PDB file of C-alpha atoms in Angstrom:
ATOM      1  CA  MET A   1      -3.284  15.371  22.992  1.00  0.00           C
ATOM      2  CA  SER A   2      -4.263  14.061  19.448  1.00  0.00           C
ATOM      3  CA  ASP A   3      -5.056  10.534  18.456  1.00  0.00           C
ATOM      4  CA  TYR A   4      -2.510   8.083  16.832  1.00  0.00           C
ATOM      5  CA  ASN A   5      -3.385   6.674  13.650  1.00  0.00           C
ATOM      6  CA  ARG A   6      -0.825   4.365  12.265  1.00  0.00           C
ATOM      7  CA  VAL A   7      -1.128   0.967  10.215  1.00  0.00           C
ATOM      8  CA  ILE A   8       1.351  -1.479   9.080  1.00  0.00           C
ATOM      9  CA  MET A   9       0.390  -4.226   6.733  1.00  0.00           C
ATOM     10  CA  MET A  10       2.445  -6.853   4.936  1.00  0.00           C
ATOM     11  CA  GLY A  11       0.936  -8.894   2.061  1.00  0.00           C
ATOM     12  CA  ARG A  12       1.027  -9.357  -1.609  1.00  0.00           C
ATOM     13  CA  LEU A  13       0.087  -7.025  -4.649  1.00  0.00           C
ATOM     14  CA  THR A  14      -3.178  -8.356  -6.167  1.00  0.00           C
ATOM     15  CA  ALA A  15      -2.578  -6.207  -9.143  1.00  0.00           C
ATOM     16  CA  LYS A  16       0.067  -4.194 -11.006  1.00  0.00           C
ATOM     17  CA  PRO A  17       0.360  -0.713  -9.193  1.00  0.00           C
ATOM     18  CA  GLU A  18      -1.719   1.852 -10.926  1.00  0.00           C
ATOM     19  CA  LEU A  19       0.106   5.376 -11.618  1.00  0.00           C
ATOM     20  CA  ARG A  20      -1.793   8.565 -12.247  1.00  0.00           C
ATOM     21  CA  TYR A  21      -1.245  12.283 -11.749  1.00  0.00           C
ATOM     22  CA  THR A  22      -3.342  14.792  -9.916  1.00  0.00           C
ATOM     23  CA  PRO A  23      -4.247  17.924 -11.967  1.00  0.00           C
ATOM     24  CA  SER A  24      -1.545  19.700  -9.789  1.00  0.00           C
ATOM     25  CA  GLY A  25       1.093  17.196 -11.282  1.00  0.00           C
ATOM     26  CA  ASP A  26       1.492  15.105  -8.121  1.00  0.00           C
ATOM     27  CA  ALA A  27       2.079  11.332  -8.815  1.00  0.00           C
ATOM     28  CA  VAL A  28      -0.044   8.888  -6.986  1.00  0.00           C
ATOM     29  CA  THR A  29      -0.035   5.210  -7.254  1.00  0.00           C
ATOM     30  CA  THR A  30      -2.721   2.842  -5.733  1.00  0.00           C
ATOM     31  CA  LEU A  31      -1.309  -0.554  -4.388  1.00  0.00           C
ATOM     32  CA  ARG A  32      -3.920  -3.251  -3.940  1.00  0.00           C
ATOM     33  CA  LEU A  33      -2.808  -5.452  -1.029  1.00  0.00           C
ATOM     34  CA  ALA A  34      -4.033  -9.045   0.180  1.00  0.00           C
ATOM     35  CA  THR A  35      -2.859  -9.955   3.639  1.00  0.00           C
ATOM     36  CA  SER A  36      -3.831 -13.300   5.142  1.00  0.00           C
ATOM     37  CA  ARG A  37      -4.432 -14.563   8.672  1.00  0.00           C
ATOM     38  CA  ARG A  38      -4.249 -18.225   9.627  1.00  0.00           C
ATOM     39  CA  TYR A  39      -5.831 -19.688  12.626  1.00  0.00           C
ATOM     40  CA  LYS A  40      -7.458 -22.784  14.119  1.00  0.00           C
ATOM     41  CA  THR A  41     -11.041 -22.783  14.976  1.00  0.00           C
ATOM     42  CA  LYS A  42     -12.494 -24.297  18.303  1.00  0.00           C
ATOM     43  CA  SER A  43     -12.784 -27.692  16.583  1.00  0.00           C
ATOM     44  CA  GLY A  44      -9.319 -27.763  15.463  1.00  0.00           C
ATOM     45  CA  GLU A  45      -9.929 -26.884  11.739  1.00  0.00           C
ATOM     46  CA  ASP A  46      -7.389 -24.700  10.028  1.00  0.00           C
ATOM     47  CA  ARG A  47      -8.789 -21.555   8.524  1.00  0.00           C
ATOM     48  CA  GLU A  48      -7.383 -18.754   6.511  1.00  0.00           C
ATOM     49  CA  ASP A  49      -9.055 -15.144   6.187  1.00  0.00           C
ATOM     50  CA  THR A  50      -7.781 -12.658   3.464  1.00  0.00           C
ATOM     51  CA  CYS A  51      -8.166  -8.823   3.998  1.00  0.00           C
ATOM     52  CA  PHE A  52      -8.052  -6.887   0.937  1.00  0.00           C
ATOM     53  CA  ILE A  53      -7.181  -3.024   1.221  1.00  0.00           C
ATOM     54  CA  ASP A  54      -5.702  -0.407  -0.959  1.00  0.00           C
ATOM     55  CA  ALA A  55      -2.926   1.946  -0.168  1.00  0.00           C
ATOM     56  CA  SER A  56      -2.243   5.281  -1.733  1.00  0.00           C
ATOM     57  CA  VAL A  57       1.506   6.206  -2.438  1.00  0.00           C
ATOM     58  CA  TRP A  58       2.509   9.700  -3.368  1.00  0.00           C
ATOM     59  CA  ARG A  59       5.119  11.694  -5.205  1.00  0.00           C
ATOM     60  CA  LYS A  60       8.430  10.083  -6.097  1.00  0.00           C
ATOM     61  CA  GLN A  61       7.763   7.108  -4.020  1.00  0.00           C
ATOM     62  CA  ALA A  62       4.611   6.501  -6.246  1.00  0.00           C
ATOM     63  CA  GLU A  63       6.691   6.618  -9.267  1.00  0.00           C
ATOM     64  CA  THR A  64       9.184   4.184  -7.873  1.00  0.00           C
ATOM     65  CA  CYS A  65       6.467   1.793  -6.764  1.00  0.00           C
ATOM     66  CA  SER A  66       4.839   2.011 -10.200  1.00  0.00           C
ATOM     67  CA  GLU A  67       8.009   1.272 -12.103  1.00  0.00           C
ATOM     68  CA  TYR A  68       9.552  -1.532  -9.870  1.00  0.00           C
ATOM     69  CA  LEU A  69       6.542  -3.488  -7.988  1.00  0.00           C
ATOM     70  CA  VAL A  70       4.631  -6.243  -9.739  1.00  0.00           C
ATOM     71  CA  LYS A  71       1.443  -8.373  -9.291  1.00  0.00           C
ATOM     72  CA  GLY A  72       2.122 -11.000  -6.460  1.00  0.00           C
ATOM     73  CA  GLN A  73       5.215  -9.216  -4.882  1.00  0.00           C
ATOM     74  CA  LYS A  74       5.372  -9.051  -1.044  1.00  0.00           C
ATOM     75  CA  VAL A  75       5.530  -5.546   0.264  1.00  0.00           C
ATOM     76  CA  LEU A  76       5.112  -3.872   3.683  1.00  0.00           C
ATOM     77  CA  VAL A  77       2.982  -0.657   3.846  1.00  0.00           C
ATOM     78  CA  GLU A  78       3.185   1.851   6.752  1.00  0.00           C
ATOM     79  CA  GLY A  79       0.865   4.718   6.945  1.00  0.00           C
ATOM     80  CA  SER A  80      -2.307   6.158   8.224  1.00  0.00           C
ATOM     81  CA  LEU A  81      -5.819   4.731   7.783  1.00  0.00           C
ATOM     82  CA  VAL A  82      -8.212   6.943   6.057  1.00  0.00           C
ATOM     83  CA  MET A  83     -11.881   6.798   5.243  1.00  0.00           C
ATOM     84  CA  ARG A  84     -13.280   7.862   1.914  1.00  0.00           C
ATOM     85  CA  GLN A  85     -16.873   8.525   1.268  1.00  0.00           C
ATOM     86  CA  TRP A  86     -18.784   9.372  -1.806  1.00  0.00           C
ATOM     87  CA  GLU A  87     -22.182   9.095  -3.542  1.00  0.00           C
ATOM     88  CA  THR A  88     -22.828   6.954  -6.643  1.00  0.00           C
ATOM     89  CA  SER A  89     -24.609   8.353  -9.792  1.00  0.00           C
ATOM     90  CA  SER A  90     -27.754   6.452  -8.367  1.00  0.00           C
ATOM     91  CA  LYS A  91     -27.489   8.280  -5.085  1.00  0.00           C
ATOM     92  CA  GLU A  92     -26.004   5.431  -3.096  1.00  0.00           C
ATOM     93  CA  LYS A  93     -23.656   6.327  -0.319  1.00  0.00           C
ATOM     94  CA  ARG A  94     -20.410   4.278  -0.245  1.00  0.00           C
ATOM     95  CA  THR A  95     -17.513   4.334   2.203  1.00  0.00           C
ATOM     96  CA  ASN A  96     -13.986   2.878   1.624  1.00  0.00           C
ATOM     97  CA  TYR A  97     -10.903   2.523   3.874  1.00  0.00           C
ATOM     98  CA  GLU A  98      -7.398   2.805   2.573  1.00  0.00           C
ATOM     99  CA  ILE A  99      -3.871   3.252   3.748  1.00  0.00           C
ATOM    100  CA  GLN A 100      -2.347   6.677   3.017  1.00  0.00           C
ATOM    101  CA  ALA A 101       1.134   5.344   2.706  1.00  0.00           C
ATOM    102  CA  LEU A 102       4.022   7.075   4.315  1.00  0.00           C
ATOM    103  CA  ARG A 103       6.721   4.083   3.635  1.00  0.00           C
ATOM    104  CA  VAL A 104       6.687   1.121   1.244  1.00  0.00           C
ATOM    105  CA  LEU A 105       9.288  -1.645   1.842  1.00  0.00           C
ATOM    106  CA  PHE A 106       9.837  -4.114  -0.826  1.00  0.00           C
ATOM    107  CA  MET A 107      10.060  -7.381   0.969  1.00  0.00           C
ATOM    108  CA  GLU A 108      11.167  -9.508  -2.132  1.00  0.00           C
ATOM    109  CA  LYS A 109      12.527  -9.311  -5.543  1.00  0.00           C
ATOM    110  CA  PRO A 110       9.779  -9.593  -8.195  1.00  0.00           C
ATOM    111  CA  ARG A 111       9.306 -13.411  -8.977  1.00  0.00           C
ATOM    112  CA  ASN A 112      10.272 -12.779 -12.500  1.00  0.00           C
ATOM    113  CA  ALA A 113      13.393 -10.783 -11.666  1.00  0.00           C
ATOM    114  CA  SER A 114      16.427 -12.676 -13.565  1.00  0.00           C
ATOM    115  CA  SER A 115      18.669  -9.976 -14.926  1.00  0.00           C
ATOM    116  CA  ALA A 116      21.458  -8.255 -12.849  1.00  0.00           C
ATOM    117  CA  SER A 117      19.769  -4.804 -13.813  1.00  0.00           C
ATOM    118  CA  SER A 118      16.526  -5.798 -12.148  1.00  0.00           C
ATOM    119  CA  ASP A 119      18.361  -7.198  -9.092  1.00  0.00           C
ATOM    120  CA  GLU A 120      20.023  -3.757  -8.660  1.00  0.00           C
ATOM    121  CA  LYS A 121      16.816  -1.634  -9.036  1.00  0.00           C
ATOM    122  CA  VAL A 122      15.054  -3.457  -6.039  1.00  0.00           C
ATOM    123  CA  SER A 123      17.990  -4.209  -3.891  1.00  0.00           C
ATOM    124  CA  GLY A 124      17.472  -1.219  -1.509  1.00  0.00           C
ATOM    125  CA  GLY A 125      13.924  -2.171  -0.653  1.00  0.00           C
ATOM    126  CA  GLU A 126      13.048   1.004   1.424  1.00  0.00           C
ATOM    127  CA  LEU A 127      11.619   4.118  -0.219  1.00  0.00           C
ATOM    128  CA  PRO A 128      11.903   7.631   1.371  1.00  0.00           C
ATOM    129  CA  PRO A 129       8.682   8.792   2.922  1.00  0.00           C
ATOM    130  CA  PRO A 130       6.792  11.817   1.430  1.00  0.00           C
ATOM    131  CA  SER A 131       7.458  15.097   3.182  1.00  0.00           C
ATOM    132  CA  GLU A 132       4.843  16.008   5.845  1.00  0.00           C
ATOM    133  CA  ASP A 133       4.003  19.437   7.051  1.00  0.00           C
ATOM    134  CA  GLU A 134       5.248  20.344  10.410  1.00  0.00           C
ATOM    135  CA  GLU A 135       1.719  20.886  11.553  1.00  0.00           C
ATOM    136  CA  GLU A 136       0.816  17.207  11.066  1.00  0.00           C
ATOM    137  CA  ILE A 137       3.574  15.922  13.358  1.00  0.00           C
ATOM    138  CA  PRO A 138       1.962  14.998  16.620  1.00  0.00           C
ATOM    139  CA  PHE A 139       4.542  16.256  18.870  1.00  0.00           C
TER     140      PHE A 139
END
């Protein structure tokens, strides 16, 4: 049996989504997400920790996210956690974790959405997930 890797995070975008295209022409958008956790310490003090994580969104869903999402908007991202490793030009090894998004839900309209056309564009909220090869399906 294979392992199970699924992540669901909801938070606010810390930047406008960045759309780019791979050499083969596939659209990919990076979403920078901040998600906060509130808790009380043993002494009763209120605390808040914020986690920052990137999510990569592919193909048509990437183009839609880039077109309609704005900085500060609340989104829910569902996908797999992946680890990226690379070496800098000064030979330092670096590691980064990100979400490979399968689904992005718009949890609210953009804060500056005032026209009817803007309301119509984001009303659906859910974007279709990218197609997956049958070999990657765990059953």
